[in-house]
Coordinates of C-alpha atoms in Angstrom, one line a residue:
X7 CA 32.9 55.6 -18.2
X8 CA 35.1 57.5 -20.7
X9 CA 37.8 56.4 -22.1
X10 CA 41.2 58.1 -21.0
X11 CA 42.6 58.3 -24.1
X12 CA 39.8 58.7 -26.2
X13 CA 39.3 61.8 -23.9
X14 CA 42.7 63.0 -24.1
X15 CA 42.8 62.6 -28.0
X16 CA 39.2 64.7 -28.2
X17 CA 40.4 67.5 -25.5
X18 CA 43.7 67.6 -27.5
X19 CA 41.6 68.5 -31.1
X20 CA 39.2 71.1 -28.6
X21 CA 42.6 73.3 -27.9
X22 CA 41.9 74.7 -31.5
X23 CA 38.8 76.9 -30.1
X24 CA 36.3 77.7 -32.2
X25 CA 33.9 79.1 -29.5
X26 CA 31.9 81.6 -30.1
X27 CA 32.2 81.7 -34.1
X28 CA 29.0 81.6 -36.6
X29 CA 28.5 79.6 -38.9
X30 CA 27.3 81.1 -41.7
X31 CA 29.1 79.7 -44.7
X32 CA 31.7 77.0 -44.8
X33 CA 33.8 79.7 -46.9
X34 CA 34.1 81.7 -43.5
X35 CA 36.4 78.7 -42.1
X36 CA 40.2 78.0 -43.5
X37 CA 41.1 74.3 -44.2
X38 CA 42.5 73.8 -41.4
X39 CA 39.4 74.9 -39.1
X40 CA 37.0 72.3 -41.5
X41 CA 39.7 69.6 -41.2
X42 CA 39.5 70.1 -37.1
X43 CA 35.5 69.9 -37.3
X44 CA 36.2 66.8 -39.2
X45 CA 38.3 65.4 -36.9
X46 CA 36.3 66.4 -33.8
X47 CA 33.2 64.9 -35.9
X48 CA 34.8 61.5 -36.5
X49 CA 35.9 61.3 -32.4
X50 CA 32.6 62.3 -31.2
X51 CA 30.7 59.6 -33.8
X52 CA 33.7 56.9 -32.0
X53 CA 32.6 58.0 -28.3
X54 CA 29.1 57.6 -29.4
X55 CA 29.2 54.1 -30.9
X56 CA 31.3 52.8 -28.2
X57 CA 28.7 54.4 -25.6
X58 CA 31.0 56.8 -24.2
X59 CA 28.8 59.7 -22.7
X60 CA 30.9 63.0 -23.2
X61 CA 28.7 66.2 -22.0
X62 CA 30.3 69.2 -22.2
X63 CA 27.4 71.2 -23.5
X64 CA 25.6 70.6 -20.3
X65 CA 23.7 73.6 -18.7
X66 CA 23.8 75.1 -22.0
X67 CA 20.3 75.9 -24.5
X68 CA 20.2 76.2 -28.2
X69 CA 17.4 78.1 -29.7
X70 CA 16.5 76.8 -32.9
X71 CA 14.3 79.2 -35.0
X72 CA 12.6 77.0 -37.8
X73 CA 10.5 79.1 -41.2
X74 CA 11.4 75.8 -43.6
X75 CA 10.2 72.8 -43.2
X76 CA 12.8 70.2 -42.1
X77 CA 13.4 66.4 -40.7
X78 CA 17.0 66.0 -41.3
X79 CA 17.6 69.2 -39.0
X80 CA 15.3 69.6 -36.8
X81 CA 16.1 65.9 -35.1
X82 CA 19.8 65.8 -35.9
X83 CA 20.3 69.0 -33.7
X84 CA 17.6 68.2 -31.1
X85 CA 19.7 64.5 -30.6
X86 CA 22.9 66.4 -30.6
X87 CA 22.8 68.9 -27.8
X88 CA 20.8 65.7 -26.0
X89 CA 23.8 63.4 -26.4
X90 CA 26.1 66.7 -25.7
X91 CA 24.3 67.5 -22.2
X92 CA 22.3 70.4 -23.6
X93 CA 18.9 71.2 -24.3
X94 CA 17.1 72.1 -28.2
X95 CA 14.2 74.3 -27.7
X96 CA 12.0 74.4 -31.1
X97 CA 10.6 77.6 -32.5
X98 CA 8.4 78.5 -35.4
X99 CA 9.1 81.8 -36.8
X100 CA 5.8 82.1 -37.4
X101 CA 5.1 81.6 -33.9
X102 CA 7.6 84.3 -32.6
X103 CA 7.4 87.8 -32.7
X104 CA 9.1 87.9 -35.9
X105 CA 6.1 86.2 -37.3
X106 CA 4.2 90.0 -36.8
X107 CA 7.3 92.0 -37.5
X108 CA 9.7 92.5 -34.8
X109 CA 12.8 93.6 -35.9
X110 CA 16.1 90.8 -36.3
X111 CA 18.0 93.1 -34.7
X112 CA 15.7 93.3 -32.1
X113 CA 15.0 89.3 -31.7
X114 CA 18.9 88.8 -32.0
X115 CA 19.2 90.7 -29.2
X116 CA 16.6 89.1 -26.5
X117 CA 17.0 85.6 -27.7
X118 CA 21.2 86.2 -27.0
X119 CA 20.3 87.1 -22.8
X120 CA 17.9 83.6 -23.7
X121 CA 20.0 80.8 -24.8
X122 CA 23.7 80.2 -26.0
X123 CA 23.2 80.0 -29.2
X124 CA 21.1 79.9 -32.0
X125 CA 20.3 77.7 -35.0
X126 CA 18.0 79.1 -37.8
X127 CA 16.6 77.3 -41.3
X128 CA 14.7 79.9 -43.0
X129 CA 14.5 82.1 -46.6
X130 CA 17.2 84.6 -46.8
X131 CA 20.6 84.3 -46.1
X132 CA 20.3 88.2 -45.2
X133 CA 18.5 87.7 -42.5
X134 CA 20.5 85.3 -40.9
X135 CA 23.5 87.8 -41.7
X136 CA 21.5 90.4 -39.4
X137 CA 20.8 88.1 -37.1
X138 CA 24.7 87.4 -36.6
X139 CA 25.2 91.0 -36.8
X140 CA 23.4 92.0 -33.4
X141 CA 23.2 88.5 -31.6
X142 CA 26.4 88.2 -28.2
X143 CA 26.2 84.3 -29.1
X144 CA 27.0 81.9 -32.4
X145 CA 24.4 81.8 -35.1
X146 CA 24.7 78.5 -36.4
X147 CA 23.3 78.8 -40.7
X148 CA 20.5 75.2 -40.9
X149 CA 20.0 76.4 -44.0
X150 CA 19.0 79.3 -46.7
X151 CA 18.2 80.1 -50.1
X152 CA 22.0 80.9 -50.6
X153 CA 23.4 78.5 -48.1
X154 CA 23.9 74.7 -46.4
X155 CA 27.0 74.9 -44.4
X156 CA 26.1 71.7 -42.2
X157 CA 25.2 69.3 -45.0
X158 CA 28.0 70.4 -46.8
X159 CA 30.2 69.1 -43.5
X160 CA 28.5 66.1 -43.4
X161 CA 28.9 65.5 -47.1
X162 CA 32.7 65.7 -46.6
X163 CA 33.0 63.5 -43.2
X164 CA 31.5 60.9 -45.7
X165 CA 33.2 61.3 -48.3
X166 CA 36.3 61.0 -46.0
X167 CA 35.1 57.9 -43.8
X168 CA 34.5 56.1 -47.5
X169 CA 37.4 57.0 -49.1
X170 CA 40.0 57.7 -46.4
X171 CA 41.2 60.7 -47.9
X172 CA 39.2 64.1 -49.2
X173 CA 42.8 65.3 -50.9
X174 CA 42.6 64.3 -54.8
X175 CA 39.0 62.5 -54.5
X176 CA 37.3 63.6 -57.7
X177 CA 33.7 64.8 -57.0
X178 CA 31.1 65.3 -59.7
X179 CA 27.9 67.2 -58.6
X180 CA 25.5 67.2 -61.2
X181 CA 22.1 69.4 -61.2
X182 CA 20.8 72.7 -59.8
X183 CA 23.6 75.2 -58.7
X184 CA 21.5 75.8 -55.6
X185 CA 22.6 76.5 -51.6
X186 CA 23.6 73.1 -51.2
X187 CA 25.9 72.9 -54.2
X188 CA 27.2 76.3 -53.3
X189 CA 28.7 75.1 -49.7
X190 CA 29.7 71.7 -51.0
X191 CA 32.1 73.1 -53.6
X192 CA 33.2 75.5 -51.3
X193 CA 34.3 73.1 -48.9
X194 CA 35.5 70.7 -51.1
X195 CA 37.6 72.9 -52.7
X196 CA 39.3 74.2 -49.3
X197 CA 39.8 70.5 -48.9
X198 CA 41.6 69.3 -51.7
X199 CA 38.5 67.7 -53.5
X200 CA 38.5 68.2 -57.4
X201 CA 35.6 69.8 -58.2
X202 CA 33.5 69.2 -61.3
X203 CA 30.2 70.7 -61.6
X204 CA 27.4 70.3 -64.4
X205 CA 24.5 72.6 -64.7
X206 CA 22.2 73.4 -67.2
X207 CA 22.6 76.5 -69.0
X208 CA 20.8 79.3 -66.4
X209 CA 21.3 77.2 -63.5
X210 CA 24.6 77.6 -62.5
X211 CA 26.3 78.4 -59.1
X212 CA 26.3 81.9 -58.6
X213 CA 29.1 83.6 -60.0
X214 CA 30.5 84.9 -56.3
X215 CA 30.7 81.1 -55.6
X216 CA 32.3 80.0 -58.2
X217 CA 34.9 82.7 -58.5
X218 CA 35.5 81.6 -54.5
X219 CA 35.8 78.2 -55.1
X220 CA 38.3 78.5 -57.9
X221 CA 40.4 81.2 -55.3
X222 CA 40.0 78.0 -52.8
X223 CA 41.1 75.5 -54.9
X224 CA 44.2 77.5 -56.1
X225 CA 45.4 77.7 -52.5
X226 CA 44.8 73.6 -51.6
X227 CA 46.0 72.3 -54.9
X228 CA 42.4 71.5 -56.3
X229 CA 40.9 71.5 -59.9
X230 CA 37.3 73.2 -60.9
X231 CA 35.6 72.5 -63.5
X232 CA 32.7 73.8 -64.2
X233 CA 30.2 73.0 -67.1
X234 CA 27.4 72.4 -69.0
X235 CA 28.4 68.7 -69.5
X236 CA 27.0 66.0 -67.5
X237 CA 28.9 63.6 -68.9
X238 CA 32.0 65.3 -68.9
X239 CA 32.1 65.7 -64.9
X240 CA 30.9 62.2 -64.3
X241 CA 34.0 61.0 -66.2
X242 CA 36.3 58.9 -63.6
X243 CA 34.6 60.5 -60.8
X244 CA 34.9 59.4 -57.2
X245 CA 31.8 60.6 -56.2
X246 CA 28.6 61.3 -57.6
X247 CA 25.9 63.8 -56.0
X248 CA 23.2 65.1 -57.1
X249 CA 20.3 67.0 -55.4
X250 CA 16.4 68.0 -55.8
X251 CA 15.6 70.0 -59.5
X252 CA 13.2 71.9 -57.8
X253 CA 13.9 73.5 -54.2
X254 CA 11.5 74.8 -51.5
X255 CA 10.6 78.2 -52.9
X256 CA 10.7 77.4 -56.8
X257 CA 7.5 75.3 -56.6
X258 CA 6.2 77.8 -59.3
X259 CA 9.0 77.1 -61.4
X260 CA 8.6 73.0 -61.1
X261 CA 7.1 72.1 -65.2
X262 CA 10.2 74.5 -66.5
X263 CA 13.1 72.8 -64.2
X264 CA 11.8 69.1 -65.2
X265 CA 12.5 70.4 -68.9
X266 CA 15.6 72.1 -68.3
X267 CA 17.4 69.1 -65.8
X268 CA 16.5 66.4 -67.8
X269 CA 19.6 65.3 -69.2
X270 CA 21.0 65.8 -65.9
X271 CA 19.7 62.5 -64.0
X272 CA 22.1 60.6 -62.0
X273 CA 20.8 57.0 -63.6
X274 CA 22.7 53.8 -64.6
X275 CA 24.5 55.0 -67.8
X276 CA 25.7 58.1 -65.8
X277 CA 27.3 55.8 -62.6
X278 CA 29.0 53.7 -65.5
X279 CA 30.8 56.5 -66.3
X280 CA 31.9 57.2 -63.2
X281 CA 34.8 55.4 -61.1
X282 CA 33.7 51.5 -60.4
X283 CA 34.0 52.3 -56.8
X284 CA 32.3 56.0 -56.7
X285 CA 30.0 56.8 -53.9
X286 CA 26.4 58.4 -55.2
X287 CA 25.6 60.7 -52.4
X288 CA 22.5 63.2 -51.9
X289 CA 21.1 65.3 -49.2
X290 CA 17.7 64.3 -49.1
X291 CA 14.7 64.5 -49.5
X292 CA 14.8 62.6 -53.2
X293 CA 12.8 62.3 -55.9
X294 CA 13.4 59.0 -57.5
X295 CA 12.6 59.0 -61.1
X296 CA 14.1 62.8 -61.3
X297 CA 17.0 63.6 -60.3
X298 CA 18.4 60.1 -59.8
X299 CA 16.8 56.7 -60.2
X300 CA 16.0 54.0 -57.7
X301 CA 18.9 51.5 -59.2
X302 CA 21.4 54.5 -58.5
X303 CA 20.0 56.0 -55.3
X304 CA 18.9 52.4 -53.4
X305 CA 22.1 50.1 -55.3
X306 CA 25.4 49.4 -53.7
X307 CA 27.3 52.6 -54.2
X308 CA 24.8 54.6 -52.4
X309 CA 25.7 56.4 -49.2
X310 CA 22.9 58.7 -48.9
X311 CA 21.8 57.3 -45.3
X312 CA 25.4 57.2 -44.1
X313 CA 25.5 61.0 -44.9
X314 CA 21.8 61.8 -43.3
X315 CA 23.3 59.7 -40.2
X316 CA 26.8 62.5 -40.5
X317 CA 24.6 65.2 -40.3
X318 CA 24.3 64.5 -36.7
X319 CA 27.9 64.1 -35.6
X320 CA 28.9 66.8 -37.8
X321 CA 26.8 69.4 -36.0
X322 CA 27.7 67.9 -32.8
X323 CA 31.4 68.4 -34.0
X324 CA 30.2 72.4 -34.8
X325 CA 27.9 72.5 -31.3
X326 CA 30.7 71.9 -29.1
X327 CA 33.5 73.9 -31.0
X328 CA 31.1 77.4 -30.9
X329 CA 29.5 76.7 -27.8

């Protein structure tokens, strides 16, 4: 049976409705909004632990359209809307109509008289824009080649269950300036967290991004820096993340990236530079012996399965504010 209180405290944080909203880029929510799903992620994760069953998704269906491949996703999404009372359905996009060239528009529409909302991991962050455009119901962003608005929540529910705090935590991300360093900073930096970004030269966040994230930071007090310097933004850093050199759709590119990364591995000379107590965190999937080592990624500072574990209660926290 539910605890009263624990009820009361998690019907109290659902009075700031969120329902109906996409999620498209973390960008599109203030700090206040993030700081809510936060909150709302850290209660639900509580009720779940403690075996409270809380169901308020029940009777409800989220579609989730899948053209990447994924594990992280595709069963932290399925799990939530089970332990929220609702029902995942899976869906190749190779397998639906878009697969021989139905419009988005078009799919938007029919899938929105189908199912409450919709979660879609595929190539262009266009598309999922049109698919927003002309859907009635959320469109919840699982990933694309601009954008990672989920693991970017998860990455700061972490950060914030470690060190108690997000405000002032100095975070050091250290690689490609891909999708998933282009939400992070943007919701660190509506959060408080000093930013500090290394990339190699060509390989940096794209310039609407960082111009964004330095407009964030500004209003929440933050520092930005952005570089070419791995060492310089692993100085005194709280945290240390890193991610793949090579993503899904730069396969091609793979021989050039291990060149141009390599002074950018997250490896034992790197972590001393960095606070004692840092956290090393990284979405996953890794490749140990590129972008980080196995002393870094598998020693005691590593919180990479805590975060793959927050990706879970984060979306639940998104799941039952939209829907």
């Amino acid at each position: 049976m539910m605890n009263v209180k624990i009820l009361e405290h998690y019907q109290k944080l659902q009075s700031q409705s969120l329902k109906g909203k996409d999620v498209l880029r973390v960008d599109e929510f203030t700090g206040e909004e993030l700081s809510y799903l936060l909150q709302s992620a850290l209660q639900l994760k509580e009720m779940q632990k403690n075996g409270h069953l809380y169901q308020p998704l029940k009777g409800k269906t989220l579609g989730m359209i899948f053209d990447k491949a994924s594990t992280r996703t595709r069963v932290s999404f399925e799990v939530g809307m089970y332990q929220l009372g609702g029902l995942a359905m899976f869906m190749s996009g190779k397998e639906l109509q878009l697969g021989r060239g139905e419009p988005i528009s078009d799919t938007a529409k029919v899938l929105s008289r189908y199912v409450d909302a919709i979660m879609i991991r595929t190539y262009s962050h266009a598309d999922v824009e049109l698919l927003a455009e002309h859907a009635s119901i959320p469109i919840i962003n699982g990933l694309t080649d601009r954008f990672h608005p989920c693991q970017a929540l998860a990455d700061m529910l972490t950060i914030l269950e470690h060190k108690g705090k997000l405000e002032g935590v100095k975070m050091a991300y250290l690689g490609d300036g891909n999708n998933v360093a282009a939400s992070l900073v943007l919701a660190a930096a509506a959060l408080g967290v000093e930013v500090r970004v290394a990339t190699p030269k060509g390989y940096e966040l794209e310039v609407e991004v960082a111009e964004q994230t330095k407009l964030l930071a500004a209003k929440s007090g933050a520092k930005v820096i952005l570089t070419n310097d791995p060492q310089e933004a692993s100085s005194g850093a709280d945290v240390l993340y890193t991610d793949v050199w090579t993503s899904m759709g730069f396969e091609a590119e793979n021989e050039i990236r291990m060149k141009a990364f390599a002074d950018y591995q997250v490896n034992e000379q790197i972590a001393k530079l960095a606070d004692p107590d840092h956290l090393f965190m990284h979405c996953l999937p890794a490749h140990r012996g590129e972008e980080v080592t196995a002393g870094v990624i598998d020693g005691p500072n590593s919180v990479v399965f805590d975060q793959a574990e927050n990706r879970l209660h984060a979306q639940k926290a998104i799941l039952a504010a939209v829907m």
